Short mmCIF file of C-alpha atoms in Angstrom, two decimals:
data_model
loop_
_atom_site.label_atom_id
_atom_site.label_comp_id
_atom_site.label_asym_id
_atom_site.label_seq_id
_atom_site.Cartn_x
_atom_site.Cartn_y
_atom_site.Cartn_z
CA MET A 1 29.56 -26.39 -18.68
CA GLU A 2 25.82 -25.67 -18.97
CA LYS A 3 24.07 -24.24 -15.95
CA THR A 4 21.56 -26.55 -14.27
CA ASP A 5 17.97 -25.52 -15.04
CA TRP A 6 16.40 -26.13 -11.63
CA LYS A 7 13.07 -24.70 -12.71
CA ARG A 8 12.81 -27.28 -15.49
CA ILE A 9 13.85 -30.07 -13.15
CA GLY A 10 11.15 -28.89 -10.75
CA TRP A 11 8.26 -29.00 -13.18
CA LEU A 12 9.48 -32.30 -14.66
CA THR A 13 9.41 -33.80 -11.18
CA ALA A 14 5.99 -32.29 -10.51
CA ALA A 15 4.70 -33.69 -13.80
CA ALA A 16 6.00 -37.19 -13.07
CA LEU A 17 4.49 -37.28 -9.58
CA VAL A 18 1.47 -34.97 -9.54
CA LEU A 19 0.29 -35.39 -13.11
CA GLY A 20 1.11 -39.10 -12.94
CA ALA A 21 -1.00 -39.47 -9.79
CA ILE A 22 -3.94 -37.62 -11.35
CA ILE A 23 -3.79 -39.74 -14.49
CA GLY A 24 -3.55 -42.87 -12.36
CA ALA A 25 -6.62 -41.86 -10.38
CA CYS A 26 -8.52 -41.29 -13.61
CA ALA A 27 -7.37 -44.66 -14.99
CA GLY A 28 -8.54 -46.38 -11.83
CA LEU A 29 -11.93 -44.67 -11.99
CA LEU A 30 -12.32 -45.57 -15.67
CA THR A 31 -11.75 -49.22 -14.77
CA LEU A 32 -14.40 -49.02 -12.06
CA LEU A 33 -16.71 -47.38 -14.60
CA LEU A 34 -16.14 -50.31 -16.95
CA TYR A 35 -17.07 -52.76 -14.20
CA GLY A 36 -20.18 -50.74 -13.41
CA VAL A 37 -21.33 -50.70 -17.03
CA GLU A 38 -20.70 -54.44 -17.36
CA TYR A 39 -22.75 -55.13 -14.26
CA MET A 40 -25.58 -52.86 -15.37
CA MET A 41 -25.72 -54.00 -19.00
CA LEU A 42 -24.63 -57.64 -18.82
CA GLY A 43 -25.03 -58.59 -15.16
CA PHE A 44 -21.43 -59.62 -14.56
CA ILE A 45 -18.04 -58.07 -13.82
CA GLU A 46 -15.02 -59.37 -15.69
CA SER A 47 -12.29 -60.84 -13.52
CA GLU A 48 -9.77 -63.67 -13.43
CA PHE A 49 -12.70 -65.92 -12.47
CA ILE A 50 -15.07 -64.78 -15.25
CA PRO A 51 -13.03 -63.40 -18.18
CA GLY A 52 -16.02 -62.83 -20.44
CA ALA A 53 -19.79 -62.81 -20.84
CA PHE A 54 -20.02 -66.61 -21.00
CA THR A 55 -22.72 -66.93 -18.33
CA VAL A 56 -24.87 -64.10 -19.72
CA PRO A 57 -28.03 -65.22 -21.59
CA ALA A 58 -27.75 -64.77 -25.36
CA VAL A 59 -30.74 -62.42 -25.52
CA ARG A 60 -29.18 -60.12 -22.96
CA ARG A 61 -25.86 -60.14 -24.82
CA ILE A 62 -27.59 -59.09 -28.04
CA ALA A 63 -29.67 -56.41 -26.33
CA SER A 64 -26.70 -55.01 -24.39
CA VAL A 65 -24.26 -54.52 -27.25
CA THR A 66 -26.96 -53.29 -29.65
CA LEU A 67 -28.26 -50.74 -27.16
CA GLY A 68 -24.76 -49.71 -26.12
CA LEU A 69 -23.57 -48.98 -29.64
CA GLY A 70 -26.94 -47.44 -30.52
CA VAL A 71 -26.78 -44.89 -27.70
CA ALA A 72 -23.11 -44.20 -28.39
CA GLY A 73 -23.83 -43.71 -32.09
CA VAL A 74 -26.32 -40.91 -31.42
CA ILE A 75 -24.06 -39.14 -28.92
CA TRP A 76 -21.00 -39.49 -31.16
CA TYR A 77 -22.96 -38.07 -34.10
CA LEU A 78 -23.82 -34.98 -32.05
CA LEU A 79 -20.31 -34.75 -30.60
CA ARG A 80 -18.59 -34.99 -33.97
CA THR A 81 -20.91 -32.76 -35.97
CA LYS A 82 -22.17 -30.15 -33.49
CA THR A 83 -19.15 -29.48 -31.27
CA GLU A 84 -15.38 -29.19 -31.40
CA LYS A 85 -13.84 -32.46 -32.54
CA VAL A 86 -11.53 -34.49 -30.33
CA PRO A 87 -8.19 -35.09 -32.11
CA SER A 88 -6.21 -38.30 -31.91
CA VAL A 89 -3.47 -38.57 -29.30
CA LYS A 90 -0.83 -38.33 -32.04
CA LYS A 91 -2.32 -35.02 -33.16
CA ALA A 92 -2.50 -33.90 -29.53
CA VAL A 93 1.21 -34.64 -29.08
CA ASN A 94 1.93 -32.50 -32.15
CA GLY A 95 -0.11 -29.55 -30.89
CA GLY A 96 -3.75 -30.44 -31.51
CA ARG A 97 -5.94 -29.08 -28.73
CA MET A 98 -7.97 -31.59 -26.70
CA PRO A 99 -11.26 -29.85 -25.79
CA PHE A 100 -12.18 -30.38 -22.14
CA TRP A 101 -15.74 -31.66 -21.86
CA GLN A 102 -15.82 -33.15 -25.34
CA THR A 103 -12.80 -35.29 -24.47
CA ILE A 104 -14.42 -36.46 -21.25
CA VAL A 105 -17.62 -37.47 -23.06
CA HIS A 106 -15.57 -39.14 -25.81
CA VAL A 107 -13.59 -41.11 -23.22
CA VAL A 108 -16.65 -42.21 -21.25
CA LEU A 109 -18.39 -43.39 -24.42
CA GLN A 110 -15.46 -45.67 -25.24
CA ILE A 111 -15.62 -47.28 -21.82
CA PHE A 112 -19.39 -47.56 -22.12
CA ILE A 113 -19.40 -49.47 -25.41
CA VAL A 114 -16.68 -51.88 -24.24
CA GLY A 115 -18.62 -52.52 -21.04
CA SER A 116 -21.76 -53.21 -23.06
CA GLY A 117 -19.90 -55.83 -25.11
CA ALA A 118 -18.54 -54.04 -28.19
CA SER A 119 -15.53 -55.76 -29.74
CA ILE A 120 -12.94 -52.99 -29.41
CA GLY A 121 -10.14 -52.04 -27.04
CA ARG A 122 -10.58 -49.63 -24.12
CA GLU A 123 -6.97 -48.43 -23.87
CA VAL A 124 -7.44 -45.32 -26.05
CA ALA A 125 -9.73 -43.73 -23.45
CA PRO A 126 -7.14 -43.32 -20.65
CA ARG A 127 -4.54 -42.23 -23.21
CA GLU A 128 -6.79 -39.45 -24.49
CA LEU A 129 -7.65 -38.37 -20.97
CA GLY A 130 -3.95 -38.32 -20.12
CA ALA A 131 -3.19 -36.13 -23.14
CA MET A 132 -5.94 -33.66 -22.23
CA LEU A 133 -4.77 -33.40 -18.61
CA ALA A 134 -1.17 -32.94 -19.74
CA GLN A 135 -2.13 -30.02 -21.95
CA ARG A 136 -3.85 -28.32 -19.00
CA PHE A 137 -0.78 -29.00 -16.85
CA CYS A 138 1.43 -27.34 -19.46
CA ASP A 139 -0.94 -24.38 -19.56
CA ILE A 140 -0.62 -23.91 -15.79
CA PHE A 141 3.19 -24.03 -15.92
CA HIS A 142 3.32 -22.02 -19.18
CA ILE A 143 5.24 -24.78 -20.94
CA GLY A 144 5.51 -24.20 -24.68
CA ASP A 145 2.82 -21.52 -24.85
CA GLY A 146 5.09 -18.66 -25.91
CA GLU A 147 5.96 -17.69 -29.46
CA GLY A 148 9.49 -18.57 -30.48
CA ASP A 149 9.96 -20.88 -27.51
CA ALA A 150 11.34 -23.87 -29.41
CA HIS A 151 12.58 -25.67 -26.32
CA GLY A 152 9.23 -25.14 -24.59
CA VAL A 153 7.34 -26.61 -27.54
CA LEU A 154 9.53 -29.72 -27.44
CA ASP A 155 9.01 -30.02 -23.69
CA ARG A 156 5.25 -29.68 -24.10
CA ARG A 157 5.29 -32.39 -26.76
CA MET A 158 7.23 -34.67 -24.43
CA VAL A 159 4.88 -34.09 -21.48
CA VAL A 160 1.76 -34.81 -23.54
CA ALA A 161 3.28 -37.98 -25.03
CA VAL A 162 4.49 -39.27 -21.68
CA ALA A 163 1.13 -38.54 -20.06
CA THR A 164 -0.59 -40.46 -22.84
CA GLY A 165 1.62 -43.45 -22.10
CA ALA A 166 0.93 -43.05 -18.38
CA GLY A 167 -2.77 -43.50 -19.12
CA LEU A 168 -1.99 -46.86 -20.70
CA GLY A 169 0.38 -47.79 -17.88
CA GLY A 170 -2.19 -46.86 -15.26
CA VAL A 171 -5.19 -48.70 -16.63
CA TYR A 172 -3.26 -51.96 -17.17
CA ASN A 173 -0.70 -51.65 -14.34
CA ALA A 174 1.98 -51.77 -17.04
CA PRO A 175 4.51 -48.95 -16.51
CA LEU A 176 7.09 -50.35 -18.93
CA ALA A 177 4.54 -50.59 -21.73
CA GLY A 178 3.30 -47.08 -20.95
CA MET A 179 6.79 -45.65 -21.15
CA PHE A 180 7.61 -47.46 -24.40
CA PHE A 181 4.29 -46.40 -25.92
CA ALA A 182 5.32 -42.78 -25.40
CA VAL A 183 8.91 -42.96 -26.61
CA GLU A 184 8.56 -45.69 -29.26
CA ILE A 185 5.22 -44.82 -30.90
CA LEU A 186 4.48 -41.16 -30.17
CA LEU A 187 7.87 -39.49 -29.81
CA VAL A 188 9.88 -42.01 -31.84
CA ASP A 189 12.86 -40.76 -29.87
CA VAL A 190 14.45 -42.89 -27.17
CA THR A 191 16.64 -40.69 -24.95
CA LEU A 192 17.66 -41.13 -21.33
CA GLU A 193 15.58 -38.14 -20.23
CA LYS A 194 12.43 -39.27 -22.03
CA VAL A 195 12.75 -42.85 -20.78
CA ALA A 196 13.29 -41.72 -17.16
CA PHE A 197 10.47 -39.17 -17.33
CA GLY A 198 8.10 -41.63 -19.00
CA LEU A 199 8.87 -44.47 -16.62
CA GLY A 200 8.48 -42.21 -13.59
CA MET A 201 5.07 -40.94 -14.65
CA SER A 202 3.80 -44.36 -15.79
CA ALA A 203 4.95 -46.02 -12.58
CA THR A 204 3.22 -43.33 -10.50
CA ALA A 205 0.03 -43.71 -12.54
CA ALA A 206 0.11 -47.50 -12.21
CA PHE A 207 0.61 -47.30 -8.45
CA VAL A 208 -2.27 -44.89 -7.88
CA ALA A 209 -4.61 -46.69 -10.31
CA THR A 210 -3.99 -50.02 -8.58
CA ALA A 211 -4.79 -48.46 -5.21
CA ILE A 212 -8.20 -47.46 -6.58
CA LYS A 213 -9.24 -50.41 -8.76
CA GLY A 214 -7.35 -53.09 -6.88
CA GLU A 215 -4.65 -55.46 -8.08
CA HIS A 216 -6.11 -58.28 -10.11
CA MET A 217 -4.66 -60.89 -12.45
CA PHE A 218 -5.48 -59.81 -15.98
CA TYR A 219 -4.45 -62.96 -17.83
CA ASP A 220 -4.04 -66.34 -16.15
CA ILE A 221 -1.07 -68.26 -17.56
CA GLY A 222 -0.92 -70.79 -14.73
CA ALA A 223 -0.94 -73.65 -17.24
CA MET A 224 2.49 -72.69 -18.61
CA GLN A 225 5.75 -74.56 -18.21
CA MET A 226 8.21 -73.13 -15.69
CA ASN A 227 11.29 -72.99 -17.93
CA SER A 228 12.09 -72.04 -21.48
CA THR A 229 13.51 -74.68 -23.86
CA PRO A 230 15.60 -74.70 -27.06
CA SER A 231 12.60 -75.97 -29.00
CA LEU A 232 10.54 -73.05 -27.72
CA MET A 233 13.12 -70.69 -29.22
CA LEU A 234 12.61 -72.37 -32.59
CA PHE A 235 8.84 -72.09 -32.18
CA ALA A 236 9.25 -68.39 -31.34
CA LEU A 237 11.08 -67.81 -34.61
CA LEU A 238 8.46 -69.62 -36.69
CA CYS A 239 5.47 -68.22 -34.81
CA GLY A 240 6.93 -64.72 -34.94
CA THR A 241 7.22 -64.99 -38.71
CA ALA A 242 3.59 -66.09 -39.07
CA CYS A 243 2.37 -63.43 -36.65
CA GLY A 244 4.35 -60.80 -38.56
CA VAL A 245 2.31 -61.51 -41.68
CA VAL A 246 -1.04 -61.71 -39.90
CA GLY A 247 -0.31 -58.69 -37.70
CA ALA A 248 0.61 -56.56 -40.70
CA LEU A 249 -2.65 -57.50 -42.43
CA PHE A 250 -4.62 -56.71 -39.28
CA ARG A 251 -2.89 -53.31 -39.09
CA LYS A 252 -3.84 -52.56 -42.70
CA GLY A 253 -7.40 -53.69 -42.02
CA SER A 254 -7.78 -51.49 -38.95
CA GLN A 255 -6.34 -48.52 -40.85
CA TRP A 256 -8.83 -49.11 -43.66
CA ALA A 257 -11.71 -49.37 -41.19
CA GLU A 258 -10.61 -46.18 -39.43
CA SER A 259 -10.36 -44.22 -42.69
CA HIS A 260 -13.82 -45.36 -43.86
CA LYS A 261 -15.82 -44.43 -40.75
CA PRO A 262 -19.16 -42.74 -41.43
CA THR A 263 -19.18 -39.02 -40.72
CA GLY A 264 -22.85 -38.14 -41.07
CA ARG A 265 -26.24 -39.44 -39.97
CA SER A 266 -25.40 -42.96 -41.11
CA LEU A 267 -23.35 -43.23 -37.92
CA MET A 268 -26.63 -43.51 -35.99
CA TRP A 269 -27.70 -46.70 -37.77
CA GLN A 270 -24.38 -48.30 -38.63
CA MET A 271 -23.22 -48.51 -35.03
CA PRO A 272 -26.34 -50.23 -33.64
CA LEU A 273 -26.26 -52.55 -36.67
CA ALA A 274 -22.67 -53.45 -35.77
CA GLY A 275 -23.89 -54.09 -32.24
CA LEU A 276 -26.66 -56.38 -33.47
CA VAL A 277 -24.21 -58.37 -35.60
CA THR A 278 -21.82 -58.64 -32.66
CA GLY A 279 -24.63 -59.92 -30.46
CA LEU A 280 -25.74 -62.49 -33.03
CA VAL A 281 -22.16 -63.73 -33.47
CA SER A 282 -21.86 -64.01 -29.70
CA ILE A 283 -24.61 -66.64 -29.67
CA VAL A 284 -22.05 -69.05 -31.10
CA VAL A 285 -18.84 -67.26 -30.04
CA PRO A 286 -19.51 -65.48 -26.72
CA GLN A 287 -15.79 -64.74 -26.31
CA VAL A 288 -16.00 -62.30 -29.23
CA MET A 289 -17.59 -59.67 -26.98
CA GLY A 290 -15.58 -57.04 -25.14
CA ASN A 291 -12.06 -55.78 -25.55
CA GLY A 292 -10.49 -59.19 -26.20
CA ARG A 293 -9.81 -60.50 -22.71
CA ALA A 294 -12.09 -63.52 -23.09
CA ALA A 295 -10.73 -64.51 -26.49
CA ALA A 296 -7.12 -64.13 -25.38
CA GLN A 297 -7.75 -66.14 -22.21
CA LEU A 298 -9.14 -68.96 -24.35
CA GLY A 299 -5.65 -69.35 -25.79
CA PHE A 300 -3.78 -68.87 -22.53
CA SER A 301 -5.98 -71.45 -20.76
CA THR A 302 -5.56 -74.21 -23.35
CA PHE A 303 -4.07 -77.13 -21.43
CA ILE A 304 -3.49 -80.71 -22.59
CA PRO A 305 -3.24 -82.83 -19.42
CA GLU A 306 -1.76 -85.95 -21.01
CA MET A 307 1.16 -83.88 -22.35
CA ALA A 308 1.79 -82.05 -19.09
CA ASP A 309 4.19 -84.68 -17.72
CA THR A 310 6.67 -83.93 -20.48
CA SER A 311 6.49 -80.13 -20.28
CA GLY A 312 6.11 -79.90 -16.51
CA ALA A 313 3.10 -77.61 -16.92
CA ALA A 314 0.20 -77.88 -14.48
CA GLN A 315 -3.22 -76.32 -14.20
CA SER A 316 -4.80 -75.71 -10.82
CA ALA A 317 -8.44 -76.49 -10.11
CA ALA A 318 -9.16 -72.76 -9.82
CA SER A 319 -7.58 -72.00 -13.20
CA ALA A 320 -9.49 -74.86 -14.84
CA ALA A 321 -12.78 -73.65 -13.35
CA ALA A 322 -12.20 -70.11 -14.66
CA SER A 323 -11.04 -71.23 -18.10
CA PRO A 324 -13.15 -70.14 -21.09
CA TRP A 325 -12.97 -73.76 -22.23
CA THR A 326 -14.88 -74.75 -19.09
CA PHE A 327 -17.55 -72.14 -19.79
CA LEU A 328 -17.81 -73.33 -23.39
CA ALA A 329 -17.91 -77.02 -22.45
CA GLY A 330 -21.30 -78.66 -22.31
CA SER A 331 -22.71 -81.92 -21.09
CA ASP A 332 -22.34 -83.35 -24.59
CA GLY A 333 -18.56 -83.46 -24.38
CA ALA A 334 -17.68 -80.13 -25.94
CA PRO A 335 -14.01 -79.29 -26.55
CA GLY A 336 -13.62 -77.71 -23.11
CA SER A 337 -14.14 -81.04 -21.37
CA VAL A 338 -11.24 -82.47 -23.35
CA VAL A 339 -8.88 -79.67 -22.39
CA ASN A 340 -9.55 -79.54 -18.67
CA ALA A 341 -10.82 -82.98 -17.70
CA GLY A 342 -7.88 -85.09 -18.86
CA THR A 343 -9.66 -87.01 -21.60
CA PRO A 344 -7.14 -88.52 -24.06
CA LEU A 345 -6.52 -86.15 -26.96
CA GLU A 346 -7.68 -88.01 -30.03
CA LEU A 347 -7.24 -86.61 -33.52
CA ASN A 348 -10.90 -85.69 -33.94
CA ARG A 349 -10.79 -83.84 -30.63
CA LEU A 350 -7.72 -81.94 -31.78
CA TRP A 351 -9.59 -80.72 -34.85
CA MET A 352 -12.47 -79.62 -32.61
CA LEU A 353 -10.08 -77.55 -30.51
CA LEU A 354 -8.49 -76.03 -33.59
CA GLY A 355 -11.93 -75.32 -35.01
CA VAL A 356 -13.04 -73.40 -31.90
CA LEU A 357 -9.81 -71.41 -31.87
CA ALA A 358 -9.98 -70.68 -35.60
CA LEU A 359 -13.60 -69.56 -35.31
CA THR A 360 -12.67 -67.31 -32.38
CA PHE A 361 -9.76 -65.82 -34.33
CA VAL A 362 -11.78 -65.06 -37.46
CA ALA A 363 -14.82 -63.78 -35.55
CA LYS A 364 -12.75 -61.50 -33.33
CA ALA A 365 -10.83 -60.03 -36.24
CA LEU A 366 -13.87 -59.39 -38.45
CA VAL A 367 -16.16 -58.11 -35.69
CA THR A 368 -13.48 -55.75 -34.38
CA LEU A 369 -12.87 -54.29 -37.83
CA MET A 370 -16.63 -54.02 -38.37
CA THR A 371 -17.01 -52.15 -35.07
CA ILE A 372 -14.31 -49.65 -36.02
CA ARG A 373 -15.75 -49.27 -39.53
CA SER A 374 -19.21 -48.53 -38.08
CA GLY A 375 -17.86 -45.38 -36.40
CA ALA A 376 -16.85 -46.52 -32.92
CA SER A 377 -13.73 -45.10 -31.28
CA GLY A 378 -11.38 -47.34 -29.35
CA GLY A 379 -8.15 -49.27 -29.53
CA VAL A 380 -6.82 -52.48 -31.03
CA LEU A 381 -4.19 -53.43 -28.44
CA GLN A 382 -6.31 -55.99 -26.61
CA PRO A 383 -7.92 -57.34 -29.80
CA GLY A 384 -4.39 -57.74 -31.16
CA ILE A 385 -3.35 -59.72 -28.08
CA ALA A 386 -6.48 -61.88 -28.48
CA LEU A 387 -5.67 -62.64 -32.11
CA GLY A 388 -2.06 -63.43 -31.28
CA SER A 389 -2.98 -65.67 -28.37
CA THR A 390 -5.44 -67.74 -30.40
CA LEU A 391 -3.08 -67.98 -33.39
CA GLY A 392 -0.17 -68.96 -31.14
CA THR A 393 -2.35 -71.60 -29.52
CA MET A 394 -3.36 -73.12 -32.83
CA LEU A 395 0.26 -73.36 -33.90
CA GLY A 396 1.20 -74.62 -30.44
CA LEU A 397 -1.28 -77.49 -30.52
CA LEU A 398 0.38 -78.77 -33.67
CA TRP A 399 3.85 -78.05 -32.30
CA LEU A 400 3.25 -80.22 -29.21
CA PHE A 401 2.97 -83.35 -31.31
CA VAL A 402 6.58 -82.83 -32.38
CA PHE A 403 7.96 -81.16 -29.25
CA PRO A 404 5.81 -82.22 -26.26
CA VAL A 405 8.37 -80.66 -23.90
CA ASP A 406 6.67 -77.28 -24.50
CA SER A 407 3.25 -76.09 -23.30
CA VAL A 408 0.43 -74.59 -25.33
CA THR A 409 0.21 -71.62 -22.96
CA ALA A 410 3.82 -70.67 -23.66
CA CYS A 411 3.02 -70.76 -27.38
CA ALA A 412 0.00 -68.52 -26.77
CA LEU A 413 2.17 -66.04 -24.85
CA ILE A 414 4.66 -65.88 -27.71
CA GLY A 415 1.92 -65.44 -30.29
CA ALA A 416 0.22 -62.65 -28.33
CA ALA A 417 3.38 -60.55 -28.11
CA ALA A 418 4.44 -61.23 -31.70
CA LEU A 419 1.15 -60.29 -33.34
CA LEU A 420 0.76 -57.19 -31.18
CA SER A 421 4.27 -56.14 -32.17
CA ALA A 422 3.41 -56.45 -35.84
CA SER A 423 0.03 -54.74 -35.65
CA GLN A 424 1.38 -51.80 -33.63
CA GLN A 425 4.86 -51.66 -35.19
CA ALA A 426 6.18 -51.27 -31.65
CA PRO A 427 8.17 -54.35 -30.55
CA LEU A 428 9.34 -53.01 -27.19
CA MET A 429 5.90 -51.82 -26.13
CA ALA A 430 4.25 -55.04 -27.30
CA MET A 431 6.72 -57.31 -25.53
CA CYS A 432 6.48 -55.41 -22.24
CA LEU A 433 2.69 -55.06 -22.31
CA VAL A 434 2.10 -58.79 -22.78
CA MET A 435 4.71 -59.73 -20.18
CA GLU A 436 3.25 -57.27 -17.66
CA LEU A 437 -0.37 -58.28 -18.26
CA THR A 438 0.46 -61.98 -17.86
CA GLU A 439 3.09 -61.55 -15.12
CA ALA A 440 5.13 -64.13 -17.00
CA PRO A 441 8.46 -65.33 -15.54
CA ILE A 442 11.28 -63.03 -16.61
CA GLU A 443 13.19 -65.79 -18.40
CA PHE A 444 10.42 -65.91 -21.02
CA PHE A 445 11.59 -62.50 -22.23
CA VAL A 446 14.09 -64.54 -24.28
CA PRO A 447 11.67 -66.55 -26.49
CA VAL A 448 9.16 -63.70 -26.52
CA GLY A 449 11.92 -61.33 -27.60
CA MET A 450 12.89 -63.71 -30.41
CA ALA A 451 9.29 -63.87 -31.64
CA VAL A 452 8.82 -60.11 -31.43
CA ALA A 453 12.05 -59.53 -33.36
CA ALA A 454 10.98 -61.89 -36.15
CA SER A 455 7.50 -60.41 -36.22
CA ALA A 456 8.77 -56.83 -36.39
CA PHE A 457 11.19 -57.69 -39.20
CA VAL A 458 8.63 -59.55 -41.32
CA SER A 459 5.76 -57.10 -40.76
CA SER A 460 7.92 -54.06 -41.52
CA GLY A 461 8.95 -55.51 -44.87
CA LEU A 462 5.41 -56.58 -45.73
CA LEU A 463 3.89 -53.21 -44.80
CA HIS A 464 6.51 -51.48 -46.95
CA ARG A 465 5.49 -53.64 -49.91
CA LEU A 466 1.78 -53.08 -49.28
CA GLY A 467 2.31 -49.35 -49.00
#
């Protein structure tokens, strides 16, 4: 029988609690920083009541995102050419050193551009900060810093990966997703020890972060049916297949954009140009701005009142008032008035709804890839959820004419998880992140799981063919 290594148990416990708390505090502060930048640059703070920059004048939207990416472009040029480069979190897990102040500047810049309206995710920032802090923690405890210490190197790799996931779990109050991000994507090794360690640190980070930034609803799915149905399982299979194809293509596109980033002075003009294009697109599609919350909520908030009696779904007055469709609706009878006011859904109105959703989908995908290609750093988790939500909603609107017992919001939920699964090639992380962000009833793990399984299967085969 092996002797219990109490020293190792001690530092593992300290890492889960102390390091998790520090990462959680940083995640909470990064969220507050995002709100501060949004208020300064755009004059609003995103919340469940205002999910995007819908009320911001078009001129201010253009100026904000252009200035934000312009300033970031100059600083990133200096950071990437004049100082030690910041490696990716995957390289950090495998031993790449995260420089201290360069990482902090890199992280703050990501939050800054998202707050100014850039179409890119903000979840990479807390993950990078978590990786940097974990490396310093390992230095203090002398974990994996000795030559020939194979076990120590493996432990150091585990701590850095788990801390990276804790950053994700903290910023989104999603401990399950944070744990699965570490073991499914970074370590690619699901063991009892790694799962327990990862869940402990992510849960600690989420608890501390919530105490700092507050507990707020991230996505409102109040317009969803209360129970799953057999027809929804069939929709999950079909939607998962479609999202598997689209998600795989989005993954290839984001990889292409990442590999073709400018490395020299062109960074200083390509990024503000991307900001200008984003701002101009936002004149017509304001939900394109930001990390994807507004675009995703457009799908989650789609509600057809005349079909609600069959599905049992209901939308409160507060949810209707905060819906992106309400912000997009005008006095001339725009699509939003159809969705929330109970006007009979005629065929021409259906095509208007599909048109808005399709435009949102295409704009969000292209502008996000353009932003990455211009040289910006950030993530694609939230943009992936936005694309999945809008695609699931489009398919759901058509589905309701055959199976009115289901709700469009449930279709959006399924699409969001399925496309994220395909684009990240991480079905467990994707399923848990979407379920945690929406606080969906636990019984919807069944149709969501079906969609994620189909999406993962289809996307894996397609990506293998595409190389």
